[in-house]
Amino acid sequence: MKRTSFATVGLVVACFSLGCSSSDATQGSAAPQACVPGASAACAGPVACAGYQVCKADGSGFGTCACGSSDAGLDAGADGADAPADTAAQDAAGDTSSEVAPEASQPEAAVEGGEDGAMEDAADPDSGEATIPDAGADALPDASFCPAGMVQVGTFCVDVVEVTVSAYQAWLSTNPAPGLQLEVQCVASNPSFAPDSLCMADPSVCHGAACGSHPVVCIDPCDARAFCEAHGKHLCGKVGGGEAPPNGCDATQNEWLAACSSGTYAYPYGDTYGPGNCNGFDVGLNTTVVAGSLPTCAVGGIHDMSGNVMEWQRTNLAYNVARGGGFRDKADGLKCCSAQSISSNALAQPDIGFRCCYQ
């Protein structure tokens, strides 16, 4: 909408009363310029592209943006092309400024990890990122890589929380066949995927409808492998595929450890133990809690990798490993690197659960 200033109205009234020449009236009614003719400025506005625009010859506004060009005014000829949306928005808001916006400066890219621009391996646990191990930009999957309920960590994905009682029971209701297990050792030693009945009788095991969101327990390493494989995933193992080394704390070789520690930290939340951050001995519950219910026990959107339950890893079946500590463990046992080695494929405990990875 065209605007008329109070000064112009006053001049018209004066001319009507006192009389004035046509040249005076014309001079007084000239519209103020919105910009300096021929001047260039960076495109602006909520949907503007990364280009430039040139002020029209009559100074009424900027011409069309030259998107993606470093040459100002490619689309803004002297014929006074329509002004872009941002100029119209300024008019609607009553912006009468005739100043030309300076050209937008490009922010310098932040570089971490040295002159070659490589990112540091370890992510700050408070940053909401879990990026270790870094296999290079070419190896990283796209944003749609991870299935629902998983978080990307470097080149693989990991479950946000432990597999829950309700999720495991839903799988059991499909009657999965133990004879179809991929590992020969599991076929021989694991005739059923149901949680171990003796283990389930332990007083620390949560029972009832309210326990559906707790991590499933009393399942053995073969059960855990079969569940993950049935869902198109795998029990967290070696980065890049296969079985993780049963010994050591090398996060570049171990998916579970990389996700828990961000590649460097003793606990998911940092190097200093926080009593009560995770569901361990110091909390005093002596049982599990709802998976993902402790925001102080998370890193990069991944919960409960310390405490609540230890978690099975995909290692050699002759040397099974559960990591991270459970509700019975104290400070040292709750470290990401903490590991319990169990030779039997059939052993199940009330403080051991699992989660899956994907690659």
mmCIF file of C-alpha atoms in Angstrom:
data_model
loop_
_atom_site.group_PDB
_atom_site.id
_atom_site.type_symbol
_atom_site.label_atom_id
_atom_site.label_comp_id
_atom_site.label_asym_id
_atom_site.label_seq_id
_atom_site.Cartn_x
_atom_site.Cartn_y
_atom_site.Cartn_z
ATOM 1 C CA MET A 1 0.000 0.000 0.000
ATOM 2 C CA LYS A 2 1.385 3.390 -0.961
ATOM 3 C CA ARG A 3 2.087 5.653 2.005
ATOM 4 C CA THR A 4 1.573 9.443 2.256
ATOM 5 C CA SER A 5 3.584 11.341 4.824
ATOM 6 C CA PHE A 6 2.094 14.020 7.089
ATOM 7 C CA ALA A 7 4.519 16.482 5.479
ATOM 8 C CA THR A 8 2.967 15.848 2.057
ATOM 9 C CA VAL A 9 -0.585 16.300 3.396
ATOM 10 C CA GLY A 10 0.429 19.593 4.999
ATOM 11 C CA LEU A 11 1.953 20.833 1.768
ATOM 12 C CA VAL A 12 -1.198 20.036 -0.223
ATOM 13 C CA VAL A 13 -3.353 21.903 2.307
ATOM 14 C CA ALA A 14 -1.020 24.904 2.172
ATOM 15 C CA CYS A 15 -1.110 24.995 -1.628
ATOM 16 C CA PHE A 16 -4.920 24.848 -1.610
ATOM 17 C CA SER A 17 -5.127 27.788 0.802
ATOM 18 C CA LEU A 18 -2.299 30.019 -0.375
ATOM 19 C CA GLY A 19 -1.547 28.816 -3.866
ATOM 20 C CA CYS A 20 1.746 27.510 -5.141
ATOM 21 C CA SER A 21 3.361 26.537 -8.410
ATOM 22 C CA SER A 22 3.138 23.105 -9.950
ATOM 23 C CA SER A 23 6.866 22.656 -9.485
ATOM 24 C CA ASP A 24 6.527 23.235 -5.730
ATOM 25 C CA ALA A 25 3.766 20.648 -5.414
ATOM 26 C CA THR A 26 5.703 18.121 -7.421
ATOM 27 C CA GLN A 27 8.800 18.620 -5.319
ATOM 28 C CA GLY A 28 6.881 18.261 -2.057
ATOM 29 C CA SER A 29 5.057 15.052 -3.065
ATOM 30 C CA ALA A 30 8.125 13.088 -4.194
ATOM 31 C CA ALA A 31 8.181 9.697 -2.446
ATOM 32 C CA PRO A 32 11.230 9.037 -0.275
ATOM 33 C CA GLN A 33 13.669 6.515 -1.683
ATOM 34 C CA ALA A 34 13.739 3.090 -0.029
ATOM 35 C CA CYS A 35 17.308 2.520 -1.176
ATOM 36 C CA VAL A 36 20.085 4.130 -3.209
ATOM 37 C CA PRO A 37 19.570 3.342 -6.937
ATOM 38 C CA GLY A 38 22.122 0.837 -8.183
ATOM 39 C CA ALA A 39 23.303 -0.133 -4.683
ATOM 40 C CA SER A 40 23.575 -3.857 -3.924
ATOM 41 C CA ALA A 41 22.718 -5.745 -0.757
ATOM 42 C CA ALA A 42 22.586 -9.318 0.417
ATOM 43 C CA CYS A 43 19.204 -10.997 0.060
ATOM 44 C CA ALA A 44 17.233 -10.925 3.296
ATOM 45 C CA GLY A 45 14.037 -12.373 4.705
ATOM 46 C CA PRO A 46 12.903 -15.733 6.102
ATOM 47 C CA VAL A 47 13.027 -17.492 2.722
ATOM 48 C CA ALA A 48 15.860 -15.536 1.069
ATOM 49 C CA CYS A 49 18.577 -17.384 -0.793
ATOM 50 C CA ALA A 50 22.314 -16.870 -0.462
ATOM 51 C CA GLY A 51 22.566 -14.212 -3.183
ATOM 52 C CA TYR A 52 22.382 -10.487 -3.880
ATOM 53 C CA GLN A 53 19.862 -7.899 -5.024
ATOM 54 C CA VAL A 54 20.207 -4.409 -6.570
ATOM 55 C CA CYS A 55 18.191 -1.277 -5.807
ATOM 56 C CA LYS A 56 15.860 -0.296 -8.656
ATOM 57 C CA ALA A 57 16.565 2.784 -10.771
ATOM 58 C CA ASP A 58 13.786 4.759 -9.101
ATOM 59 C CA GLY A 59 14.965 3.816 -5.595
ATOM 60 C CA SER A 60 11.577 2.299 -4.737
ATOM 61 C CA GLY A 61 13.019 -0.996 -3.549
ATOM 62 C CA PHE A 62 15.362 -3.862 -4.312
ATOM 63 C CA GLY A 63 15.035 -6.065 -7.364
ATOM 64 C CA THR A 64 14.831 -9.841 -7.516
ATOM 65 C CA CYS A 65 17.533 -11.819 -5.693
ATOM 66 C CA ALA A 66 20.330 -13.257 -7.804
ATOM 67 C CA CYS A 67 20.364 -16.586 -5.991
ATOM 68 C CA GLY A 68 23.646 -18.362 -5.638
ATOM 69 C CA SER A 69 25.616 -15.646 -7.442
ATOM 70 C CA SER A 70 28.376 -13.423 -6.209
ATOM 71 C CA ASP A 71 27.489 -10.880 -8.925
ATOM 72 C CA ALA A 72 24.904 -8.456 -7.619
ATOM 73 C CA GLY A 73 21.913 -7.577 -9.727
ATOM 74 C CA LEU A 74 21.850 -10.400 -12.300
ATOM 75 C CA ASP A 75 18.044 -10.410 -12.138
ATOM 76 C CA ALA A 76 17.415 -6.807 -11.137
ATOM 77 C CA GLY A 77 17.581 -4.749 -14.333
ATOM 78 C CA ALA A 78 16.864 -1.068 -14.620
ATOM 79 C CA ASP A 79 13.262 -1.733 -15.600
ATOM 80 C CA GLY A 80 12.280 -1.864 -11.969
ATOM 81 C CA ALA A 81 11.436 -5.560 -11.497
ATOM 82 C CA ASP A 82 9.141 -6.498 -8.660
ATOM 83 C CA ALA A 83 10.697 -6.189 -5.236
ATOM 84 C CA PRO A 84 11.357 -9.440 -3.334
ATOM 85 C CA ALA A 85 9.160 -10.577 -0.486
ATOM 86 C CA ASP A 86 11.412 -9.110 2.194
ATOM 87 C CA THR A 87 11.086 -5.560 0.735
ATOM 88 C CA ALA A 88 7.321 -5.886 0.674
ATOM 89 C CA ALA A 89 7.380 -7.029 4.266
ATOM 90 C CA GLN A 90 9.378 -3.938 5.219
ATOM 91 C CA ASP A 91 6.775 -1.712 3.538
ATOM 92 C CA ALA A 92 3.939 -3.458 5.384
ATOM 93 C CA ALA A 93 5.752 -2.943 8.668
ATOM 94 C CA GLY A 94 6.173 0.765 7.969
ATOM 95 C CA ASP A 95 9.957 0.697 7.557
ATOM 96 C CA THR A 96 10.867 4.020 5.922
ATOM 97 C CA SER A 97 14.615 3.617 6.254
ATOM 98 C CA SER A 98 16.583 4.514 3.146
ATOM 99 C CA GLU A 99 19.737 2.813 4.342
ATOM 100 C CA VAL A 100 21.084 -0.051 2.286
ATOM 101 C CA ALA A 101 21.792 -3.243 4.173
ATOM 102 C CA PRO A 102 25.484 -4.122 4.147
ATOM 103 C CA GLU A 103 26.570 -7.248 2.354
ATOM 104 C CA ALA A 104 26.243 -10.280 4.577
ATOM 105 C CA SER A 105 29.537 -11.605 5.805
ATOM 106 C CA GLN A 106 30.119 -15.343 5.759
ATOM 107 C CA PRO A 107 30.854 -16.832 9.208
ATOM 108 C CA GLU A 108 34.100 -18.684 9.530
ATOM 109 C CA ALA A 109 33.714 -22.425 9.858
ATOM 110 C CA ALA A 110 34.643 -23.765 13.260
ATOM 111 C CA VAL A 111 37.574 -26.143 13.045
ATOM 112 C CA GLU A 112 38.356 -28.630 15.739
ATOM 113 C CA GLY A 113 41.077 -31.176 16.170
ATOM 114 C CA GLY A 114 43.990 -29.503 14.418
ATOM 115 C CA GLU A 115 44.904 -27.844 11.141
ATOM 116 C CA ASP A 116 43.490 -30.627 8.988
ATOM 117 C CA GLY A 117 39.990 -29.800 10.210
ATOM 118 C CA ALA A 118 39.303 -33.256 11.617
ATOM 119 C CA MET A 119 36.811 -33.376 14.431
ATOM 120 C CA GLU A 120 38.007 -34.468 17.823
ATOM 121 C CA ASP A 121 37.160 -38.072 18.620
ATOM 122 C CA ALA A 122 35.453 -37.410 21.932
ATOM 123 C CA ALA A 123 32.192 -35.530 22.299
ATOM 124 C CA ASP A 124 31.336 -33.421 25.311
ATOM 125 C CA PRO A 125 28.730 -35.403 27.289
ATOM 126 C CA ASP A 126 26.780 -32.175 27.808
ATOM 127 C CA SER A 127 26.680 -31.354 24.110
ATOM 128 C CA GLY A 128 23.948 -33.797 23.188
ATOM 129 C CA GLU A 129 26.277 -35.572 20.778
ATOM 130 C CA ALA A 130 27.705 -39.042 20.704
ATOM 131 C CA THR A 131 30.107 -39.120 17.777
ATOM 132 C CA ILE A 132 32.716 -41.755 18.479
ATOM 133 C CA PRO A 133 34.250 -43.488 16.667
ATOM 134 C CA ASP A 134 34.807 -41.147 13.719
ATOM 135 C CA ALA A 135 35.416 -43.111 10.547
ATOM 136 C CA GLY A 136 35.497 -40.047 8.313
ATOM 137 C CA ALA A 137 32.783 -38.035 6.613
ATOM 138 C CA ASP A 138 32.527 -40.444 3.683
ATOM 139 C CA ALA A 139 31.635 -43.282 6.033
ATOM 140 C CA LEU A 140 28.845 -41.491 7.867
ATOM 141 C CA PRO A 141 25.293 -42.535 6.999
ATOM 142 C CA ASP A 142 22.623 -39.991 6.168
ATOM 143 C CA ALA A 143 20.078 -38.669 8.660
ATOM 144 C CA SER A 144 17.537 -41.370 7.795
ATOM 145 C CA PHE A 145 19.993 -44.178 8.480
ATOM 146 C CA CYS A 146 18.889 -45.110 11.994
ATOM 147 C CA PRO A 147 15.635 -46.999 12.601
ATOM 148 C CA ALA A 148 13.109 -45.470 14.990
ATOM 149 C CA GLY A 149 14.183 -45.568 18.629
ATOM 150 C CA MET A 150 17.893 -45.467 17.821
ATOM 151 C CA VAL A 151 20.594 -42.776 17.852
ATOM 152 C CA GLN A 152 23.509 -42.477 15.442
ATOM 153 C CA VAL A 153 26.984 -42.860 16.926
ATOM 154 C CA GLY A 154 29.650 -42.430 14.275
ATOM 155 C CA THR A 155 29.007 -45.054 11.588
ATOM 156 C CA PHE A 156 26.423 -47.098 13.494
ATOM 157 C CA CYS A 157 23.221 -46.710 15.504
ATOM 158 C CA VAL A 158 22.357 -47.797 19.036
ATOM 159 C CA ASP A 159 19.066 -48.208 20.899
ATOM 160 C CA VAL A 160 18.072 -45.182 22.977
ATOM 161 C CA VAL A 161 17.192 -47.449 25.921
ATOM 162 C CA GLU A 162 17.565 -51.082 26.897
ATOM 163 C CA VAL A 163 15.125 -53.559 25.349
ATOM 164 C CA THR A 164 12.076 -53.447 27.622
ATOM 165 C CA VAL A 165 9.912 -56.173 29.102
ATOM 166 C CA SER A 166 6.984 -55.248 26.862
ATOM 167 C CA ALA A 167 9.108 -55.237 23.698
ATOM 168 C CA TYR A 168 10.584 -58.618 24.529
ATOM 169 C CA GLN A 169 7.193 -60.116 25.392
ATOM 170 C CA ALA A 170 5.772 -58.815 22.113
ATOM 171 C CA TRP A 171 8.509 -60.685 20.274
ATOM 172 C CA LEU A 172 7.881 -63.873 22.262
ATOM 173 C CA SER A 173 4.210 -63.688 21.271
ATOM 174 C CA THR A 174 5.281 -64.277 17.649
ATOM 175 C CA ASN A 175 6.622 -67.717 18.689
ATOM 176 C CA PRO A 176 10.193 -67.343 17.383
ATOM 177 C CA ALA A 177 11.838 -70.709 16.710
ATOM 178 C CA PRO A 178 15.001 -71.417 18.744
ATOM 179 C CA GLY A 179 16.153 -73.801 16.020
ATOM 180 C CA LEU A 180 16.600 -70.867 13.637
ATOM 181 C CA GLN A 181 19.274 -69.153 15.738
ATOM 182 C CA LEU A 182 22.255 -68.154 13.626
ATOM 183 C CA GLU A 183 24.891 -69.398 16.068
ATOM 184 C CA VAL A 184 25.374 -73.168 16.286
ATOM 185 C CA GLN A 185 26.378 -72.877 19.948
ATOM 186 C CA CYS A 186 23.085 -71.173 20.738
ATOM 187 C CA VAL A 187 20.998 -73.799 18.948
ATOM 188 C CA ALA A 188 22.638 -76.450 21.121
ATOM 189 C CA SER A 189 22.351 -74.627 24.449
ATOM 190 C CA ASN A 190 19.255 -72.440 24.124
ATOM 191 C CA PRO A 191 15.988 -74.374 23.567
ATOM 192 C CA SER A 192 13.792 -71.438 24.625
ATOM 193 C CA PHE A 193 13.851 -67.652 24.436
ATOM 194 C CA ALA A 194 11.690 -67.220 27.543
ATOM 195 C CA PRO A 195 13.339 -65.513 30.540
ATOM 196 C CA ASP A 196 14.900 -68.006 32.939
ATOM 197 C CA SER A 197 12.264 -69.068 35.501
ATOM 198 C CA LEU A 198 14.665 -69.430 38.433
ATOM 199 C CA CYS A 199 16.125 -66.013 37.737
ATOM 200 C CA MET A 200 12.654 -64.479 37.491
ATOM 201 C CA ALA A 201 11.941 -65.695 41.041
ATOM 202 C CA ASP A 202 14.624 -63.389 42.419
ATOM 203 C CA PRO A 203 12.990 -60.737 44.674
ATOM 204 C CA SER A 204 14.788 -57.949 42.806
ATOM 205 C CA VAL A 205 12.927 -58.693 39.556
ATOM 206 C CA CYS A 206 10.065 -56.329 38.799
ATOM 207 C CA HIS A 207 6.720 -58.051 38.174
ATOM 208 C CA GLY A 208 3.350 -56.739 37.066
ATOM 209 C CA ALA A 209 1.845 -54.448 34.459
ATOM 210 C CA ALA A 210 3.824 -51.452 35.726
ATOM 211 C CA CYS A 211 7.070 -53.200 34.788
ATOM 212 C CA GLY A 212 6.490 -53.243 31.041
ATOM 213 C CA SER A 213 8.771 -50.235 30.532
ATOM 214 C CA HIS A 214 11.574 -51.664 32.678
ATOM 215 C CA PRO A 215 14.512 -53.376 30.944
ATOM 216 C CA VAL A 216 13.953 -57.078 30.351
ATOM 217 C CA VAL A 217 16.210 -59.261 32.518
ATOM 218 C CA CYS A 218 16.909 -62.954 33.095
ATOM 219 C CA ILE A 219 17.726 -63.563 29.448
ATOM 220 C CA ASP A 220 20.994 -65.099 28.240
ATOM 221 C CA PRO A 221 23.386 -63.929 25.492
ATOM 222 C CA CYS A 222 21.755 -66.190 22.890
ATOM 223 C CA ASP A 223 18.316 -64.730 23.676
ATOM 224 C CA ALA A 224 19.706 -61.230 23.233
ATOM 225 C CA ARG A 225 21.350 -62.059 19.911
ATOM 226 C CA ALA A 226 18.195 -63.690 18.567
ATOM 227 C CA PHE A 227 15.971 -60.736 19.524
ATOM 228 C CA CYS A 228 18.219 -58.180 17.818
ATOM 229 C CA GLU A 229 18.652 -60.315 14.698
ATOM 230 C CA ALA A 230 14.884 -60.843 14.445
ATOM 231 C CA HIS A 231 14.476 -57.055 14.325
ATOM 232 C CA GLY A 232 17.074 -56.520 11.598
ATOM 233 C CA LYS A 233 19.706 -55.351 14.088
ATOM 234 C CA HIS A 234 22.519 -57.015 16.010
ATOM 235 C CA LEU A 235 23.688 -57.272 19.594
ATOM 236 C CA CYS A 236 26.212 -54.455 19.970
ATOM 237 C CA GLY A 237 29.636 -55.773 19.020
ATOM 238 C CA LYS A 238 32.682 -54.626 17.085
ATOM 239 C CA VAL A 239 32.662 -51.317 15.241
ATOM 240 C CA GLY A 240 32.381 -52.210 11.577
ATOM 241 C CA GLY A 241 30.793 -55.591 12.251
ATOM 242 C CA GLY A 242 31.529 -58.854 14.017
ATOM 243 C CA GLU A 243 32.338 -59.673 17.616
ATOM 244 C CA ALA A 244 33.847 -57.114 19.947
ATOM 245 C CA PRO A 245 37.108 -57.942 21.722
ATOM 246 C CA PRO A 246 36.220 -59.423 25.130
ATOM 247 C CA ASN A 247 39.057 -57.567 26.838
ATOM 248 C CA GLY A 248 40.210 -53.975 26.978
ATOM 249 C CA CYS A 249 38.479 -50.626 26.708
ATOM 250 C CA ASP A 250 39.154 -49.528 23.138
ATOM 251 C CA ALA A 251 36.082 -47.557 22.061
ATOM 252 C CA THR A 252 37.207 -47.599 18.428
ATOM 253 C CA GLN A 253 36.722 -51.377 18.447
ATOM 254 C CA ASN A 254 33.579 -51.636 20.552
ATOM 255 C CA GLU A 255 30.155 -50.208 19.603
ATOM 256 C CA TRP A 256 28.677 -50.417 23.084
ATOM 257 C CA LEU A 257 31.706 -48.812 24.732
ATOM 258 C CA ALA A 258 31.843 -46.045 22.118
ATOM 259 C CA ALA A 259 28.199 -45.152 22.743
ATOM 260 C CA CYS A 260 28.548 -45.246 26.535
ATOM 261 C CA SER A 261 31.764 -43.266 26.874
ATOM 262 C CA SER A 262 31.724 -40.970 23.816
ATOM 263 C CA GLY A 263 35.116 -42.504 23.209
ATOM 264 C CA THR A 264 36.863 -41.119 26.269
ATOM 265 C CA TYR A 265 34.769 -40.667 29.420
ATOM 266 C CA ALA A 266 34.608 -43.040 32.372
ATOM 267 C CA TYR A 267 30.831 -42.602 32.732
ATOM 268 C CA PRO A 268 28.196 -41.516 30.208
ATOM 269 C CA TYR A 269 27.995 -38.103 31.898
ATOM 270 C CA GLY A 270 31.749 -37.484 32.352
ATOM 271 C CA ASP A 271 34.817 -38.650 34.237
ATOM 272 C CA THR A 272 33.665 -37.882 37.781
ATOM 273 C CA TYR A 273 31.295 -40.325 39.449
ATOM 274 C CA GLY A 274 27.934 -38.857 40.370
ATOM 275 C CA PRO A 275 26.148 -40.792 43.130
ATOM 276 C CA GLY A 276 22.540 -41.075 42.080
ATOM 277 C CA ASN A 277 23.104 -40.062 38.462
ATOM 278 C CA CYS A 278 22.357 -43.611 37.367
ATOM 279 C CA ASN A 279 20.504 -46.480 39.010
ATOM 280 C CA GLY A 280 23.312 -48.129 40.952
ATOM 281 C CA PHE A 281 23.927 -49.296 44.508
ATOM 282 C CA ASP A 282 23.982 -45.748 45.898
ATOM 283 C CA VAL A 283 20.391 -45.163 44.792
ATOM 284 C CA GLY A 284 19.360 -47.990 47.110
ATOM 285 C CA LEU A 285 16.452 -49.429 45.098
ATOM 286 C CA ASN A 286 17.957 -52.888 44.502
ATOM 287 C CA THR A 287 15.786 -53.259 41.404
ATOM 288 C CA THR A 288 15.341 -51.791 37.949
ATOM 289 C CA VAL A 289 13.633 -48.505 37.052
ATOM 290 C CA VAL A 290 11.764 -47.473 33.909
ATOM 291 C CA ALA A 291 14.216 -47.421 31.006
ATOM 292 C CA GLY A 292 15.229 -43.859 30.139
ATOM 293 C CA SER A 293 13.661 -42.312 33.238
ATOM 294 C CA LEU A 294 16.911 -40.801 34.591
ATOM 295 C CA PRO A 295 17.953 -37.731 32.558
ATOM 296 C CA THR A 296 21.180 -37.534 34.585
ATOM 297 C CA CYS A 297 22.198 -40.916 33.155
ATOM 298 C CA ALA A 298 22.249 -40.045 29.463
ATOM 299 C CA VAL A 299 24.630 -38.890 26.748
ATOM 300 C CA GLY A 300 23.656 -37.830 23.249
ATOM 301 C CA GLY A 301 20.100 -39.067 23.733
ATOM 302 C CA ILE A 302 21.214 -42.554 24.840
ATOM 303 C CA HIS A 303 20.052 -43.589 28.323
ATOM 304 C CA ASP A 304 21.090 -45.969 31.100
ATOM 305 C CA MET A 305 24.342 -47.311 29.698
ATOM 306 C CA SER A 306 25.604 -47.116 33.256
ATOM 307 C CA GLY A 307 23.519 -48.765 35.944
ATOM 308 C CA ASN A 308 19.970 -50.116 35.876
ATOM 309 C CA VAL A 309 21.172 -53.352 34.249
ATOM 310 C CA MET A 310 24.448 -54.601 32.840
ATOM 311 C CA GLU A 311 24.173 -55.223 29.111
ATOM 312 C CA TRP A 312 25.228 -58.182 27.018
ATOM 313 C CA GLN A 313 27.688 -57.568 24.216
ATOM 314 C CA ARG A 314 28.345 -59.491 21.049
ATOM 315 C CA THR A 315 31.617 -61.198 21.880
ATOM 316 C CA ASN A 316 32.924 -64.720 21.401
ATOM 317 C CA LEU A 317 30.284 -67.057 22.842
ATOM 318 C CA ALA A 318 32.980 -68.825 24.826
ATOM 319 C CA TYR A 319 33.699 -65.554 26.616
ATOM 320 C CA ASN A 320 30.470 -63.586 27.046
ATOM 321 C CA VAL A 321 30.721 -60.052 28.418
ATOM 322 C CA ALA A 322 28.177 -57.751 30.095
ATOM 323 C CA ARG A 323 29.159 -54.101 30.556
ATOM 324 C CA GLY A 324 28.165 -50.930 32.368
ATOM 325 C CA GLY A 325 27.089 -52.188 35.785
ATOM 326 C CA GLY A 326 23.595 -52.604 37.189
ATOM 327 C CA PHE A 327 21.481 -51.585 40.155
ATOM 328 C CA ARG A 328 23.726 -53.566 42.521
ATOM 329 C CA ASP A 329 27.016 -51.949 41.449
ATOM 330 C CA LYS A 330 29.031 -49.172 43.075
ATOM 331 C CA ALA A 331 31.168 -46.473 41.434
ATOM 332 C CA ASP A 332 33.831 -48.649 39.788
ATOM 333 C CA GLY A 333 31.300 -51.196 38.586
ATOM 334 C CA LEU A 334 29.211 -48.474 36.939
ATOM 335 C CA LYS A 335 31.999 -47.314 34.629
ATOM 336 C CA CYS A 336 31.495 -47.837 30.910
ATOM 337 C CA CYS A 337 34.609 -49.985 30.805
ATOM 338 C CA SER A 338 33.434 -52.188 33.664
ATOM 339 C CA ALA A 339 32.862 -55.721 32.382
ATOM 340 C CA GLN A 340 31.650 -59.018 33.778
ATOM 341 C CA SER A 341 32.864 -62.080 31.898
ATOM 342 C CA ILE A 342 30.657 -65.177 31.818
ATOM 343 C CA SER A 343 31.626 -68.347 29.985
ATOM 344 C CA SER A 344 28.176 -69.970 29.919
ATOM 345 C CA ASN A 345 25.784 -69.111 27.087
ATOM 346 C CA ALA A 346 22.850 -70.124 29.268
ATOM 347 C CA LEU A 347 23.523 -67.889 32.258
ATOM 348 C CA ALA A 348 20.852 -65.290 33.010
ATOM 349 C CA GLN A 349 20.838 -62.756 35.852
ATOM 350 C CA PRO A 350 18.269 -60.331 37.305
ATOM 351 C CA ASP A 351 20.645 -57.406 36.715
ATOM 352 C CA ILE A 352 21.642 -58.131 33.100
ATOM 353 C CA GLY A 353 19.715 -56.947 30.061
ATOM 354 C CA PHE A 354 20.751 -55.731 26.607
ATOM 355 C CA ARG A 355 20.207 -53.280 23.768
ATOM 356 C CA CYS A 356 20.721 -53.585 20.014
ATOM 357 C CA CYS A 357 22.933 -51.830 17.483
ATOM 358 C CA TYR A 358 22.487 -51.326 13.749
ATOM 359 C CA GLN A 359 24.844 -50.735 10.842
#
